[in-house]
Coordinates of C-alpha atoms in Angstrom, one line a residue:
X73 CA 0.0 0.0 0.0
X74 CA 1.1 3.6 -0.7
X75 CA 0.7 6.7 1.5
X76 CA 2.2 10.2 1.6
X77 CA 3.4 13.2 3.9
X78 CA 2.6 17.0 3.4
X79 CA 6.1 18.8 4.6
X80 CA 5.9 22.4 5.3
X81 CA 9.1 23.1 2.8
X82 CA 9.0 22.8 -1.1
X83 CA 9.2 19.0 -1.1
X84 CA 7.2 15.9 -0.2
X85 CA 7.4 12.1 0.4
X86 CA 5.9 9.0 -1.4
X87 CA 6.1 6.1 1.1
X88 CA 5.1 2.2 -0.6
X89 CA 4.9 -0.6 2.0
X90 CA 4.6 -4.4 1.4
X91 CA 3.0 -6.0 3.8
X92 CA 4.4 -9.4 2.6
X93 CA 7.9 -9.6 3.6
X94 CA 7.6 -5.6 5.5
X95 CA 9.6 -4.1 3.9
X96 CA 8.9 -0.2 2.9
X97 CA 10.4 2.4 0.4
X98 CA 10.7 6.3 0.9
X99 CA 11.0 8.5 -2.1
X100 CA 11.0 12.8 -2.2
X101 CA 9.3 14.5 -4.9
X102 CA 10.1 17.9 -5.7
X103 CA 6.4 19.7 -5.1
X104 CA 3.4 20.4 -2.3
X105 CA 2.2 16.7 -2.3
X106 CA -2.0 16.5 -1.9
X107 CA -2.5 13.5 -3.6
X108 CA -1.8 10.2 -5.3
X109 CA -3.5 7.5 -7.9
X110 CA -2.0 4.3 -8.4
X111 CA -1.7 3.9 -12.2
X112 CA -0.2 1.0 -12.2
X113 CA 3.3 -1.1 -11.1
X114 CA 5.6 1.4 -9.7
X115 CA 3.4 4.4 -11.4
X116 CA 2.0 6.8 -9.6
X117 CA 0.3 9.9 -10.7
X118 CA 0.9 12.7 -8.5
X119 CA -1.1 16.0 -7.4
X120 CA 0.0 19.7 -5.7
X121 CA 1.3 22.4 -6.7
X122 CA 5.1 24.6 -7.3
X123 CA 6.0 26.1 -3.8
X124 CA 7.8 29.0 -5.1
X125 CA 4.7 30.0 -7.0
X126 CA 1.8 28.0 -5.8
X127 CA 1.1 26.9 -9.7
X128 CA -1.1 23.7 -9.6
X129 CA 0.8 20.0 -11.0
X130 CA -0.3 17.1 -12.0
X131 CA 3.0 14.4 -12.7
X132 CA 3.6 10.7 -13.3
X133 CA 6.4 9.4 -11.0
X134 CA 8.4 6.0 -11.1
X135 CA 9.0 4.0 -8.3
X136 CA 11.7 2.3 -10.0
X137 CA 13.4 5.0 -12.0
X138 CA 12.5 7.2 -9.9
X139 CA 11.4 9.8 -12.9
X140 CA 9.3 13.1 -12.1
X141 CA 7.3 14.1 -15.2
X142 CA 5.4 16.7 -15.5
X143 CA 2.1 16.0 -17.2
X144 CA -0.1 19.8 -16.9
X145 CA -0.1 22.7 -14.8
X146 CA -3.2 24.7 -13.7
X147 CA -3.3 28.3 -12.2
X148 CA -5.2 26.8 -8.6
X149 CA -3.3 24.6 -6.8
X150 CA -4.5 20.8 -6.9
X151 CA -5.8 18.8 -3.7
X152 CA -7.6 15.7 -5.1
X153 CA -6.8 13.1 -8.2
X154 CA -9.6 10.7 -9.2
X155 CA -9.7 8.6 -11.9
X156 CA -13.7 7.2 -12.6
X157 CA -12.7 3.4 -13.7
X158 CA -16.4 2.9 -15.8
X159 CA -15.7 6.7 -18.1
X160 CA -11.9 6.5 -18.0
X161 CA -11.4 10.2 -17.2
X162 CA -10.0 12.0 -14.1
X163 CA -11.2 14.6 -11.7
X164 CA -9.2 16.7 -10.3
X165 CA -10.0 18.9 -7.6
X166 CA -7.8 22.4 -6.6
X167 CA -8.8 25.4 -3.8
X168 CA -10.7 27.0 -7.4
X169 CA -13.2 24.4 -8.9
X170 CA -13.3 20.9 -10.8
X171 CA -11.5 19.8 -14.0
X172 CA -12.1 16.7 -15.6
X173 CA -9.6 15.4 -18.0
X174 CA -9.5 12.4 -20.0
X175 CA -7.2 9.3 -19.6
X176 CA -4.3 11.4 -21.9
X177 CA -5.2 14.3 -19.4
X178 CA -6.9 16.4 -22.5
X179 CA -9.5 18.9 -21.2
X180 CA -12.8 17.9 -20.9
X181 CA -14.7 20.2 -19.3
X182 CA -14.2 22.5 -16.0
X183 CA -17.3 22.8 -12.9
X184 CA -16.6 26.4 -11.4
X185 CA -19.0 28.6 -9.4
X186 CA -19.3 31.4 -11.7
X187 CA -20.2 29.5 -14.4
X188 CA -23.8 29.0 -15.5
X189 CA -26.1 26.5 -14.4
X190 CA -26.0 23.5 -14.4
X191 CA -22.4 23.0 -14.1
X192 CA -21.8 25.6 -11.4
X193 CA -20.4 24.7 -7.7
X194 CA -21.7 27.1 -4.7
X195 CA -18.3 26.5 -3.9
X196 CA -15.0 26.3 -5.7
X197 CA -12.9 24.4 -3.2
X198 CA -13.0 20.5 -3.6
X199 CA -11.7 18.4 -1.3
X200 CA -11.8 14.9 -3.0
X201 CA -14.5 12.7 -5.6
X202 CA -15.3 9.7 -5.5
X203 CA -18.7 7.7 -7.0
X204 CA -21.3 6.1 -5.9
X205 CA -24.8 4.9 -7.5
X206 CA -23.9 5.5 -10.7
X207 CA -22.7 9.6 -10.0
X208 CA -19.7 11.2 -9.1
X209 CA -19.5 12.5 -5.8
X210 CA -18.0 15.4 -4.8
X211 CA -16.6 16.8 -1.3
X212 CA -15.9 20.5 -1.0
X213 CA -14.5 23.2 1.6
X214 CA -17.6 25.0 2.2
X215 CA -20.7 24.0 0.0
X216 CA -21.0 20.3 1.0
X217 CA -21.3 17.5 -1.3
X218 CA -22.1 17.8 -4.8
X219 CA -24.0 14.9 -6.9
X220 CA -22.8 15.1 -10.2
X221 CA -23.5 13.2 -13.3
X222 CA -20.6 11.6 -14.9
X223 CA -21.8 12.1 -18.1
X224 CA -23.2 15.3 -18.8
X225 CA -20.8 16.7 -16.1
X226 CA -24.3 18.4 -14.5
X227 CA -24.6 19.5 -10.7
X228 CA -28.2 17.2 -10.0
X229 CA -28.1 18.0 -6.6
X230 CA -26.5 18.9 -3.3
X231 CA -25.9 18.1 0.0
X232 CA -25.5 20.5 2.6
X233 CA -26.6 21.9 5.8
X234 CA -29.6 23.3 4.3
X235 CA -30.7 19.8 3.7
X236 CA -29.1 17.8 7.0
X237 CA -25.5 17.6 6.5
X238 CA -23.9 18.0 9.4
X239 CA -21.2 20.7 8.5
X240 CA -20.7 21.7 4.7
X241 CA -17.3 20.9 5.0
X242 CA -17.4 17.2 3.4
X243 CA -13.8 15.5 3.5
X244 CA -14.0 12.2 3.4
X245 CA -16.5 9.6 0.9
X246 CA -16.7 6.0 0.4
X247 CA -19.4 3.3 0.0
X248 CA -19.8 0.5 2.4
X249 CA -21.0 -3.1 1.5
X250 CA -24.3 -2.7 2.2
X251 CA -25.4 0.3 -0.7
X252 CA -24.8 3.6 1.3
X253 CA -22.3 6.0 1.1
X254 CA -20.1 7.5 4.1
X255 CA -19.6 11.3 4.4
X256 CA -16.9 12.8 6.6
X257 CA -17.4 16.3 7.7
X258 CA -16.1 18.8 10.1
X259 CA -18.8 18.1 12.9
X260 CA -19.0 14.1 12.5
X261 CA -20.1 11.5 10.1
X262 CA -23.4 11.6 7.7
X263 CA -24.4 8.2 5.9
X264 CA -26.8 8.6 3.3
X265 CA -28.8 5.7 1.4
X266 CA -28.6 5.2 -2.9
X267 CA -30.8 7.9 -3.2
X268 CA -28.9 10.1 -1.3
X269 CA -31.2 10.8 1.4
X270 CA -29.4 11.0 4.8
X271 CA -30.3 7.9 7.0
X272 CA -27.8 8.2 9.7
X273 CA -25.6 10.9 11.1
X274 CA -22.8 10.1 13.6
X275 CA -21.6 12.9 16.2
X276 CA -18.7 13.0 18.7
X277 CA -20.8 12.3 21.9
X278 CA -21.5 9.5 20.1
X279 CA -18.0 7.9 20.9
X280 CA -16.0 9.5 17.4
X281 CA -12.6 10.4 18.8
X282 CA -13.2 14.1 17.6
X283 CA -15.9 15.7 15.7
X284 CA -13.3 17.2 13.0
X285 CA -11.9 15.0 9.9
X286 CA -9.0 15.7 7.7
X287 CA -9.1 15.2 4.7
X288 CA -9.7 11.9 3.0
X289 CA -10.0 10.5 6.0
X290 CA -12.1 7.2 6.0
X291 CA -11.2 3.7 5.1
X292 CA -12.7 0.5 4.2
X293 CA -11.1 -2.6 5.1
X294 CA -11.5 -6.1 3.3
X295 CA -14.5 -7.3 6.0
X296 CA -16.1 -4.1 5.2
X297 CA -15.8 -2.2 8.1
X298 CA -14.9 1.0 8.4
X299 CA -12.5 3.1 9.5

C-alpha cells in the first residue's frame, strides 16, 4: 500500500509498504504533495502544486526509475486526483473548482462557481471525488457535497446543511457493503442511502474520537468495516 506526507518546505514524500515480507520504500518528490492515484506497477500519478509560485501540477512518478514528469499545470493549486474506472477520465479537484480530463489528461470540461447553471459549484474548493450509485460524488470546503452526473458533467443536486448535513465541509466519501455512502465532515459523520437521502448521522458524543476529519480521512477494510 502507498501513503504520503505533506512537509511544510518545497518537497514531499511517497512512502510504498509491502505487507508481505515488511519491507517499505521512501521516495521525495520535488512539489506540495496532496495527492496520489496508483496507475499502475511502480506508477503513480501525482497532485499539488510549485511552492515557489503555488502553480497547480499534475505528474507521473516511477518507483523504480525514480522519474518526475510533469504532465499539466493549472493556475489553482490541486488537492484531489480521481480517476472514474467505468468513463476512464479524471477529476481533479484544486482550492478553485473541478476539471475533468481524459485518460491522456486532455481537457474535458471545467465545474466552477461562476459559471452558468447546471455546471456551477456554490463552492469552488474541492476536497476529493469519489462515485457512488452511478454519479460522481464530490466533497468541498464550504458547499457540501455535490451529486454530479458523470456524463453530462451536470450539478443534480447537493448536500449540505440546508438539507441535514452535518457541516458543509465534506472530507472524506466512500461506499460500504451494504449500498450507502459514508460522508466525513467537520462536525461528525453523515451516511446517506442510494438515493442520497441522509439515513444516519454520527456525532462526537457518540463515541468519534473528535468531531473534525482531515481530509480523506475514512477507510474500508476487506470485512467491510470502516475506519
Amino acid at each position: 500500500y502507498y501513503s504520503h506526507s505533506y512537509r511544510r518546505g518545497r518537497k514531499s514524500e511517497v512512502y510504498k509498504f509491502s505487507i508481505t515480507d515488511k519491507s517499505s520504500q521512501k521516495h521525495t518528490l520535488p512539489i506540495k504533495l496532496k495527492d496520489i492515484y496508483v496507475r499502475g506497477v511502480d506508477d503513480l500519478i501525482v497532485g499539488g502544486w510549485i511552492s515557489k509560485s503555488d502553480t497547480g501540477v499534475i505528474a507521473s512518478y516511477n518507483l523504480q526509475t525514480k522519474e518526475f514528469k510533469s504532465i499539466l499545470k493549472l493556475q489553482s493549486k490541486i488537492k484531489s486526483i480521481y480517476f472514474d474506472d467505468e468513463t476512464s477520465n479524471y477529476w481533479i479537484g484544486t482550492y478553485k473548482g473541478l476539471y475533468v480530463f481524459d485518460n491522456t489528461f486532455q481537457i474535458i470540461d471545467t465545474l466552477f462557481s461562476d459559471k452558468a447553471q447546471p455546471k456551477k459549484l456554490e463552492v469552488d474548493d474541492i476536497i476529493m471525488c469519489s462515485r457512488f450509485n452511478k454519479k460522481i460524488i464530490a466533497g468541498s470546503d464550504g458547499g457540501g457535497v455535490y451529486i454530479i452526473d458523470p456524463l453530462t458533467l451536470e450539478v443534480e443536486k447537493q448536500l449540505s446543511e440546508d438539507n441535514g448535513l452535518t457541516d458543509n465541509s465534506a472530507c472524506g466519501i466512500i461506499n460500504d457493503d451494504l449500498g450507502n455512502c459514508w460522508v466525513t465532515t467537520f462536525n461528525g459523520v453523515n451516511v446517506t442511502d442510494n438515493d442520497f437521502k441522509i439515513i444516519q448521522k454520527i456525532y462526537e458524543y457518540e463515541g468519534l474520537s473528535s468531531r473534525e476529519f482531515n481530509s480523506k480521512s475514512i477507510s474500508k477494510d476487506g470485512r467491510g468495516a470502516i475506519y
